[in-house]
PDB file of C-alpha atoms in Angstrom:
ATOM      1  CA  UNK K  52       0.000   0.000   0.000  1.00 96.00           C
ATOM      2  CA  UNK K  53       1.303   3.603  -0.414  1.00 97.00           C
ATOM      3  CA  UNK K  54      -0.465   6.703   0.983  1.00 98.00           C
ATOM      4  CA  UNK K  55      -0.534  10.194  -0.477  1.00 97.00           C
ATOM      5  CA  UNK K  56       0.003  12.766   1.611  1.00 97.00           C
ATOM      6  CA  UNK K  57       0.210  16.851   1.788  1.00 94.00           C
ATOM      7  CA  UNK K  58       0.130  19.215   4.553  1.00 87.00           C
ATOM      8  CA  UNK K  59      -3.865  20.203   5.453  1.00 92.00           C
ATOM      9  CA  UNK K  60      -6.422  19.428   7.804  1.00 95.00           C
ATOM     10  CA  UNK K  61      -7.538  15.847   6.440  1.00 96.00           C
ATOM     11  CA  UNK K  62      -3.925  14.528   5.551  1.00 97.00           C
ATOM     12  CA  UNK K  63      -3.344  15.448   9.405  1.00 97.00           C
ATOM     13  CA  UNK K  64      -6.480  13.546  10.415  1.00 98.00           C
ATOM     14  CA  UNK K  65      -5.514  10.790   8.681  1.00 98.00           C
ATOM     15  CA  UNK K  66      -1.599  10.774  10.277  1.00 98.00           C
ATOM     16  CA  UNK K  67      -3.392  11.032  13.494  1.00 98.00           C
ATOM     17  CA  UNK K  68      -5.576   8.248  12.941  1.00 98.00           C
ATOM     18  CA  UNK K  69      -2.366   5.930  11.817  1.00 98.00           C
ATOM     19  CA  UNK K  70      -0.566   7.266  14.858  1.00 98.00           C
ATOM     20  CA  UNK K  71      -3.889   6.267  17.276  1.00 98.00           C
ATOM     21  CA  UNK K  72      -3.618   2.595  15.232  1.00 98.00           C
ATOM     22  CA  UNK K  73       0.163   2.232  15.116  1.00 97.00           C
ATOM     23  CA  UNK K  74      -0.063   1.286  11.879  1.00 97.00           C
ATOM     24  CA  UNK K  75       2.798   2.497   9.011  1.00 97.00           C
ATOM     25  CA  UNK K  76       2.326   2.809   5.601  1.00 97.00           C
ATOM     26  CA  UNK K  77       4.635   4.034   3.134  1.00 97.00           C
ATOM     27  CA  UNK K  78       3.921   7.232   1.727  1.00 96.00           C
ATOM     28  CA  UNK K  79       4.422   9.944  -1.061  1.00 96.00           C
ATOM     29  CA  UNK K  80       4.201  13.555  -0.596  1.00 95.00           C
ATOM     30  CA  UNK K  81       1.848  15.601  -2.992  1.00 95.00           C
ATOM     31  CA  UNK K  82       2.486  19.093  -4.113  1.00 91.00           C
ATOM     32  CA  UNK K  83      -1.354  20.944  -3.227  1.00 84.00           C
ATOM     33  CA  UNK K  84       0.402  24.465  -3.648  1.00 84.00           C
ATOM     34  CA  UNK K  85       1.347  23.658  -6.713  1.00 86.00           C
ATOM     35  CA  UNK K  86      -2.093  21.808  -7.382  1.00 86.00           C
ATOM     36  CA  UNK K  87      -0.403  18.352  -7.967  1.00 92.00           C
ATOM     37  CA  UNK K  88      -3.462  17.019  -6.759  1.00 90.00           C
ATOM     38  CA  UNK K  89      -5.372  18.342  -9.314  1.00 86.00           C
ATOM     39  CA  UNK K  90      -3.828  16.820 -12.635  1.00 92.00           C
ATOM     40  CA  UNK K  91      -2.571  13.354 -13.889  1.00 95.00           C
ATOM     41  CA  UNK K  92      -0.863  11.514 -13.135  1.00 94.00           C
ATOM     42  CA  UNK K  93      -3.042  11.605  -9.527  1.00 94.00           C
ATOM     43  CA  UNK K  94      -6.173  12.075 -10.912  1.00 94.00           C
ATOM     44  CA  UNK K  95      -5.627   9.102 -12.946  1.00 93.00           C
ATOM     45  CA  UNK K  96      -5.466   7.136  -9.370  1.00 93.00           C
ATOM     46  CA  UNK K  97      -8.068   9.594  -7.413  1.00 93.00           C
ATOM     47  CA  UNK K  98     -10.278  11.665 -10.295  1.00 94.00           C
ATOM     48  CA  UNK K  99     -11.986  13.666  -7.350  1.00 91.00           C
ATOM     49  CA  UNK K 100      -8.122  14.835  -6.739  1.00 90.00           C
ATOM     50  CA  UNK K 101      -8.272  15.273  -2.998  1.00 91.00           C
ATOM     51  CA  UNK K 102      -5.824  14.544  -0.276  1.00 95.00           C
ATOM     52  CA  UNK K 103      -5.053  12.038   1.388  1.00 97.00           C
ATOM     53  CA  UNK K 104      -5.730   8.771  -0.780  1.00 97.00           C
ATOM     54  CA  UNK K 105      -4.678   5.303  -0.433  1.00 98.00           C
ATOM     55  CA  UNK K 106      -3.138   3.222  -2.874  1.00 97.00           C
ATOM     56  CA  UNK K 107      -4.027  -0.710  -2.274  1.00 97.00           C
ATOM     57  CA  UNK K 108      -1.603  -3.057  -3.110  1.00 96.00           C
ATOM     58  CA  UNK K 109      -3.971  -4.447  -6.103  1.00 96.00           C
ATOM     59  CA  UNK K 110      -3.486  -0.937  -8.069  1.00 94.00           C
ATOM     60  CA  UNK K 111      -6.668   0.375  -6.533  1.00 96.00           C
ATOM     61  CA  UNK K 112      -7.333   3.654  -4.789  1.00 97.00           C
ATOM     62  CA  UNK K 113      -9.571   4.554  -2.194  1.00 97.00           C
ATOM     63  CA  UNK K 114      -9.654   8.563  -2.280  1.00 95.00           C
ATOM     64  CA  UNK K 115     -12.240   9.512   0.887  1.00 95.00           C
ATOM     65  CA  UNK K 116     -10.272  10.168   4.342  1.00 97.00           C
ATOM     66  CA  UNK K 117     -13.388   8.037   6.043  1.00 97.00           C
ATOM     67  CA  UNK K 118     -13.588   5.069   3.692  1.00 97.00           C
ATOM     68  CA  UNK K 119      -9.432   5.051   3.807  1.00 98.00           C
ATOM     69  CA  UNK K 120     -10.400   5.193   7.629  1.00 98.00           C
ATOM     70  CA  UNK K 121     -13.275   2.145   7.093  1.00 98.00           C
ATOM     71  CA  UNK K 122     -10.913  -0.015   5.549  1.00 98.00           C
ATOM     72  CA  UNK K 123      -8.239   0.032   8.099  1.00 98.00           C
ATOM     73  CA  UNK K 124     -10.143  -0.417  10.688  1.00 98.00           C
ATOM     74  CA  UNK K 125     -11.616  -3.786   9.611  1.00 97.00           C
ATOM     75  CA  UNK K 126      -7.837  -4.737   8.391  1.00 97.00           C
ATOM     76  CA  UNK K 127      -7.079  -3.546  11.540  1.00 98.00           C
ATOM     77  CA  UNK K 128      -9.693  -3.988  14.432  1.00 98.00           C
ATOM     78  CA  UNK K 129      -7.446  -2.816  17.515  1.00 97.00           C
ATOM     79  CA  UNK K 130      -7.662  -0.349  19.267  1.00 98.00           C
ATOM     80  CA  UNK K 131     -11.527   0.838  17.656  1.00 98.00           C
ATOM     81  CA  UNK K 132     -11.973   4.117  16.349  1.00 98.00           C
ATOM     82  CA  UNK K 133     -15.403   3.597  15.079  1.00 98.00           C
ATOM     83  CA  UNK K 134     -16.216   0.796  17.371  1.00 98.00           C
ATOM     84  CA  UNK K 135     -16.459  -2.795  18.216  1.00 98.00           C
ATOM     85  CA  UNK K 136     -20.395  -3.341  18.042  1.00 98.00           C
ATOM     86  CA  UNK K 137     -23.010  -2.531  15.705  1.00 98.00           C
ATOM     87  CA  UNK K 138     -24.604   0.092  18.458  1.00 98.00           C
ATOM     88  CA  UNK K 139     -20.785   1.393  19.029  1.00 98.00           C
ATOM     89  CA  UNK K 140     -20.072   1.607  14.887  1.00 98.00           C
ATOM     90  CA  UNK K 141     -23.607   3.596  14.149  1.00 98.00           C
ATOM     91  CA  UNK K 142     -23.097   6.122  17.246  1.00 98.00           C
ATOM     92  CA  UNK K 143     -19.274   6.964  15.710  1.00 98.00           C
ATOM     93  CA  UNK K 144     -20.987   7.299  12.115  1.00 98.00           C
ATOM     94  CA  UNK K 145     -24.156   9.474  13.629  1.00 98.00           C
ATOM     95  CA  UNK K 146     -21.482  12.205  15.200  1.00 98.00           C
ATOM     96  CA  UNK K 147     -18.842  11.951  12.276  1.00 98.00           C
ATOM     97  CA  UNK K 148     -22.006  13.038   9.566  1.00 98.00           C
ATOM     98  CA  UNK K 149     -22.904  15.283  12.065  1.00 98.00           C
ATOM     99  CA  UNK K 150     -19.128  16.989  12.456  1.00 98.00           C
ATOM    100  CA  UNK K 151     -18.751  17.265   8.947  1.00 98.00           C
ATOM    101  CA  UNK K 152     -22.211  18.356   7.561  1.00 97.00           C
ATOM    102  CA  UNK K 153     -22.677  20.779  10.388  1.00 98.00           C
ATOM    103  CA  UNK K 154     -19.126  21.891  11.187  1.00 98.00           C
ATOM    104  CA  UNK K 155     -16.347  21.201   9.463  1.00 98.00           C
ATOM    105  CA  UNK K 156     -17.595  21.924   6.051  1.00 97.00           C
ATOM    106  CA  UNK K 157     -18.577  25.053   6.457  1.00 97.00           C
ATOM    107  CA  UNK K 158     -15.365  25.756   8.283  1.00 97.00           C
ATOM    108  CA  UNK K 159     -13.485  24.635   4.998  1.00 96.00           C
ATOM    109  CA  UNK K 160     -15.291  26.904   2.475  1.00 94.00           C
ATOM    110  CA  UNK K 161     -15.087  29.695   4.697  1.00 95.00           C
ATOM    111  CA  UNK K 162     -11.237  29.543   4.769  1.00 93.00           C
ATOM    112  CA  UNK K 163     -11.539  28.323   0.913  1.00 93.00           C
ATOM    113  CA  UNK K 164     -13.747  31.556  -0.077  1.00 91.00           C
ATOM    114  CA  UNK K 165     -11.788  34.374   2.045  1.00 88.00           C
ATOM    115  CA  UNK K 166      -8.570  33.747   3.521  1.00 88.00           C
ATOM    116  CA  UNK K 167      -7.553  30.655   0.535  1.00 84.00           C
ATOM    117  CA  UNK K 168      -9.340  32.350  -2.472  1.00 83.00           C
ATOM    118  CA  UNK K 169      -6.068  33.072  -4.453  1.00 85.00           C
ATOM    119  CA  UNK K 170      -5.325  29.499  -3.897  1.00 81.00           C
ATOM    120  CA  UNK K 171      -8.683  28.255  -4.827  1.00 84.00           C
ATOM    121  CA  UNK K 172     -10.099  30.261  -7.374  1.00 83.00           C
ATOM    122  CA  UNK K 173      -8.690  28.461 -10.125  1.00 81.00           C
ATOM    123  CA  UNK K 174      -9.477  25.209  -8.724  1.00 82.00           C
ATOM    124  CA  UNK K 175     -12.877  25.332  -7.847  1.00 83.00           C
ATOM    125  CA  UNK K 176     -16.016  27.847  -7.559  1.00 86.00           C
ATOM    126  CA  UNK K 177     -15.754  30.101  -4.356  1.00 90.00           C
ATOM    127  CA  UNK K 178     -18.351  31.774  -3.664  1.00 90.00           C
ATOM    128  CA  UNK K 179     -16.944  35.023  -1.665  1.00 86.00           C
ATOM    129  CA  UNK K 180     -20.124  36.502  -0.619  1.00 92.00           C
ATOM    130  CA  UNK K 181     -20.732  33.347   1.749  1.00 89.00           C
ATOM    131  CA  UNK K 182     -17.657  33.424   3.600  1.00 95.00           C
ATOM    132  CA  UNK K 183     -18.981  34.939   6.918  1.00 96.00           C
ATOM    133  CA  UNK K 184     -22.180  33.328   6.711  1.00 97.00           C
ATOM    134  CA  UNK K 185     -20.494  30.120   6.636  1.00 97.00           C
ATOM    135  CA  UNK K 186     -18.015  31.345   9.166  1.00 97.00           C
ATOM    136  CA  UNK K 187     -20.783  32.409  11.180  1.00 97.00           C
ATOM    137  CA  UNK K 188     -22.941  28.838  11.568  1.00 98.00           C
ATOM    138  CA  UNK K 189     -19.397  27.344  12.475  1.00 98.00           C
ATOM    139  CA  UNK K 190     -19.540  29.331  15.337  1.00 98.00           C
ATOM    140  CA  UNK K 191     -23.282  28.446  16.101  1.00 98.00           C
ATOM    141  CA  UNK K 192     -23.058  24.617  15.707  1.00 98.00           C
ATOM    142  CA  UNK K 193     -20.006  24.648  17.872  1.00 98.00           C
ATOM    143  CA  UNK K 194     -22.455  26.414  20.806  1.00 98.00           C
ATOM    144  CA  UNK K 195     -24.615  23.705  19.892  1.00 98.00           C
ATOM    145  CA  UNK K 196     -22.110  21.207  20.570  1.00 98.00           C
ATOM    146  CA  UNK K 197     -20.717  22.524  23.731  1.00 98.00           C
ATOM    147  CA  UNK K 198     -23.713  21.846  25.445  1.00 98.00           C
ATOM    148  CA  UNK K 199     -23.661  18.174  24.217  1.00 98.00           C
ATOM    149  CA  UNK K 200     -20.333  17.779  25.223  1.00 98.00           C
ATOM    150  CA  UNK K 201     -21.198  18.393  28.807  1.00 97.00           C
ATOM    151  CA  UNK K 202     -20.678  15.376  31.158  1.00 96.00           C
ATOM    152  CA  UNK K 203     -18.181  14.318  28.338  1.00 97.00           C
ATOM    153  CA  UNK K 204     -14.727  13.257  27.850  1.00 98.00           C
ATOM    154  CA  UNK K 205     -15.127  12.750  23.842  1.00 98.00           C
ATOM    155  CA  UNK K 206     -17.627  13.638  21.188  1.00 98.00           C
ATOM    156  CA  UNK K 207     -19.339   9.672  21.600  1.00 97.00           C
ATOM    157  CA  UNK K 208     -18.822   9.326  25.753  1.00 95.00           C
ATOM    158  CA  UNK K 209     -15.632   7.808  26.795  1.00 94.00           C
ATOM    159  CA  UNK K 210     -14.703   6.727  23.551  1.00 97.00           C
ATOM    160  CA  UNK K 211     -12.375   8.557  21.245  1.00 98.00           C
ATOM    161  CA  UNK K 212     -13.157   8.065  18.256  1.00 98.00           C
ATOM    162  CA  UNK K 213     -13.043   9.481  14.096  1.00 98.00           C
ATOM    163  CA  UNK K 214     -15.038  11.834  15.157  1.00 98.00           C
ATOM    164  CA  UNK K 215     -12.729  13.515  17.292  1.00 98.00           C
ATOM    165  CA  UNK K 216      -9.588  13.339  14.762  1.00 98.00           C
ATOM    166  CA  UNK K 217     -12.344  14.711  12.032  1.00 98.00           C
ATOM    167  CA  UNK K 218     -13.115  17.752  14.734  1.00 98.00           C
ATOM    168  CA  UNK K 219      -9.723  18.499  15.958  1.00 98.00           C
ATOM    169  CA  UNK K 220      -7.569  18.645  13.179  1.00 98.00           C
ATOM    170  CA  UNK K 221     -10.351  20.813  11.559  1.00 98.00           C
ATOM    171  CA  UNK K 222     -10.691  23.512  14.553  1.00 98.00           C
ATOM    172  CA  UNK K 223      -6.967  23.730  15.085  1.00 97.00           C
ATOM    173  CA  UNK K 224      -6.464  24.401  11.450  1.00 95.00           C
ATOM    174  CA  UNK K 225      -9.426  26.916  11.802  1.00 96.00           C
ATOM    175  CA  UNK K 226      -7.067  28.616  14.310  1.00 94.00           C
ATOM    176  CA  UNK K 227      -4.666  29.471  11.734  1.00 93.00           C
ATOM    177  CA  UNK K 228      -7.171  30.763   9.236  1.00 94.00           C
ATOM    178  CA  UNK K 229      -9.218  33.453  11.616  1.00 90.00           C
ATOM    179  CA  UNK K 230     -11.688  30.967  12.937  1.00 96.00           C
ATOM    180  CA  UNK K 231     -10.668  30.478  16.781  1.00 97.00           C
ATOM    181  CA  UNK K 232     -12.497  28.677  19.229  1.00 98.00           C
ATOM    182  CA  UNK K 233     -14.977  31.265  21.029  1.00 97.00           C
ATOM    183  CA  UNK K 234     -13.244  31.146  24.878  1.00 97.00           C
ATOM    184  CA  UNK K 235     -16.608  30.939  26.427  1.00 98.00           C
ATOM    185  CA  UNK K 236     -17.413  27.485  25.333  1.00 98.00           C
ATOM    186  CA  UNK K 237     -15.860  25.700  27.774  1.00 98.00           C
ATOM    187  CA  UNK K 238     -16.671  22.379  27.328  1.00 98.00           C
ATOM    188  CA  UNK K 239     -15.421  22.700  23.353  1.00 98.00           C
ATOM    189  CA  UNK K 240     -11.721  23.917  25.051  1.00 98.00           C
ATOM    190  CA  UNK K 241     -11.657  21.333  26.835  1.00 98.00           C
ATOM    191  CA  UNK K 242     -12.313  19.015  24.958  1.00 98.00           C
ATOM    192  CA  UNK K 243      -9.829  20.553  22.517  1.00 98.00           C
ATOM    193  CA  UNK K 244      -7.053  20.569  25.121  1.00 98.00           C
ATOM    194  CA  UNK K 245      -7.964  16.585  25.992  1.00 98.00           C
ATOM    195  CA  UNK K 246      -7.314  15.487  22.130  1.00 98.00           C
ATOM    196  CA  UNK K 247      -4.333  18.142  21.818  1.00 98.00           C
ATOM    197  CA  UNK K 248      -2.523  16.675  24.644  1.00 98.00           C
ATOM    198  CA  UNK K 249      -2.767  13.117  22.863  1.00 98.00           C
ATOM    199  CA  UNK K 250       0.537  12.234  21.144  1.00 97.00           C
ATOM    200  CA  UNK K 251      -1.516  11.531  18.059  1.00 98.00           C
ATOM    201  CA  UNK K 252      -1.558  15.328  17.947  1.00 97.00           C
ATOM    202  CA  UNK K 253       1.576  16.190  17.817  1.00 95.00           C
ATOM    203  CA  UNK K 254       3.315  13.265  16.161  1.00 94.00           C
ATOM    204  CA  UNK K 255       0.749  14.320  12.798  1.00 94.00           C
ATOM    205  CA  UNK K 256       1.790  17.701  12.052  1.00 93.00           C
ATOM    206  CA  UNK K 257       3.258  18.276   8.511  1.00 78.00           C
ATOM    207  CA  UNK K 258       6.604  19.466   8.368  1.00 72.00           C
ATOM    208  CA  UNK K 259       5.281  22.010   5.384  1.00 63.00           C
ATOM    209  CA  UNK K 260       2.883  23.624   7.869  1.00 52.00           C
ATOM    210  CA  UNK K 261       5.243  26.042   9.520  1.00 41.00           C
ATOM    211  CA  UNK K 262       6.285  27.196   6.205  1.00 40.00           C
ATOM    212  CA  UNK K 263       2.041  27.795   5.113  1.00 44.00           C
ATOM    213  CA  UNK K 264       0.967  28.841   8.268  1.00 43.00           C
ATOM    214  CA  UNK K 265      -1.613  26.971   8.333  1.00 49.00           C
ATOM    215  CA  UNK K 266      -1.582  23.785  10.547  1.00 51.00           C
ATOM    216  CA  UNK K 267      -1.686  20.269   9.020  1.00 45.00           C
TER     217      UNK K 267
END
């Protein structure tokens, strides 16, 4: 197997989630500043040109952070991310949907269509007018959430799971890019300081971030 990699919030997630597995796969850097990502010969492997992707060792290429994430985890059951039951699996899936559609999303295209538009705007549509609205329901669903998060250690209970690397590596990102954490929700921050002081965290940060600015 061979994984592509680049700096970026879901490359990191998926680093963090090796790290959490101890698993090691070899892997090859991808130029996204120079939009490697976005021409053959990587489309050829992943046409919907995001990062990361994996490579299997039959020629084919799984190119979604959570299906790389799927696979693994049935090739390797121990320790669970998503679970070890039915009940466990469904809860993980429930609050990763609900991360992304509601959260980390919206935190994406509000970097991509304000702060990253020079970057993007050959790449894809941006739509520059929805920046702060998008910005803005970040900041709302994450109220949302610290009152969920109450009584909690992780975003599912006492388990960390996908749903936590998904969340993590897309708010401390959002750090870098003029979308902090509001200091009044507490139970977010601490949450946020619980996964930042696994070594997960640290060991997944991209040597190319301190040169972007922008954590990944």
């Amino acid at each position: 197997m061979q994984l592509y990699d680049s700096f970026g919030p879901n490359p990191r997630a998926m680093r963090m989630f090796l790290a959490e597995k101890r698993i090691t796969i070899p892997s090859k850097n991808v130029d996204l500043m120079a939009a490697e990502n976005r021409k053959p010969p990587y489309t050829d492997r992943n046409p919907g040109g995001q990062l990361p992707a994996l490579e299997l060792d039959n020629g084919k290429c799984i190119g979604e952070t959570v299906a790389i994430w799927e696979y693994l985890e049935e090739k390797h059951p121990v320790p669970a991310l998503i679970g070890t039951t039915a009940e466990e699996r469904a809860e993980t899936r429930q609050w990763q949907r609900r991360i992304e559609l509601l959260i980390t999303e919206h935190l994406y295209n509000g970097f991509r269509y304000a702060e990253g538009a020079q970057l993007f705007k050959d790449r894809m549509r941006i739509l520059p007018e929805a920046s702060a609205g998008l910005k803005a329901i970040v900041q709302d669903k994450l109220k949302w959430l610290d009152q969920l998060l109450e009584g909690k250690e992780y975003i599912a209970g006492n388990r960390f799971t996908v749903a936590d690397i998904i969340l993590y590596c897309a708010l401390d990102f959002g750090g870098s890019v003029n979308q902090k954490i509001d200091p009044s929700l507490k139970n977010v921050n601490a949450w946020f300081k619980r996964v930042e002081s696994r070594p997960s965290a640290k060991s997944s940060l991209h040597p190319e971030s301190a040169q972007t600015g922008m954590r990944g």
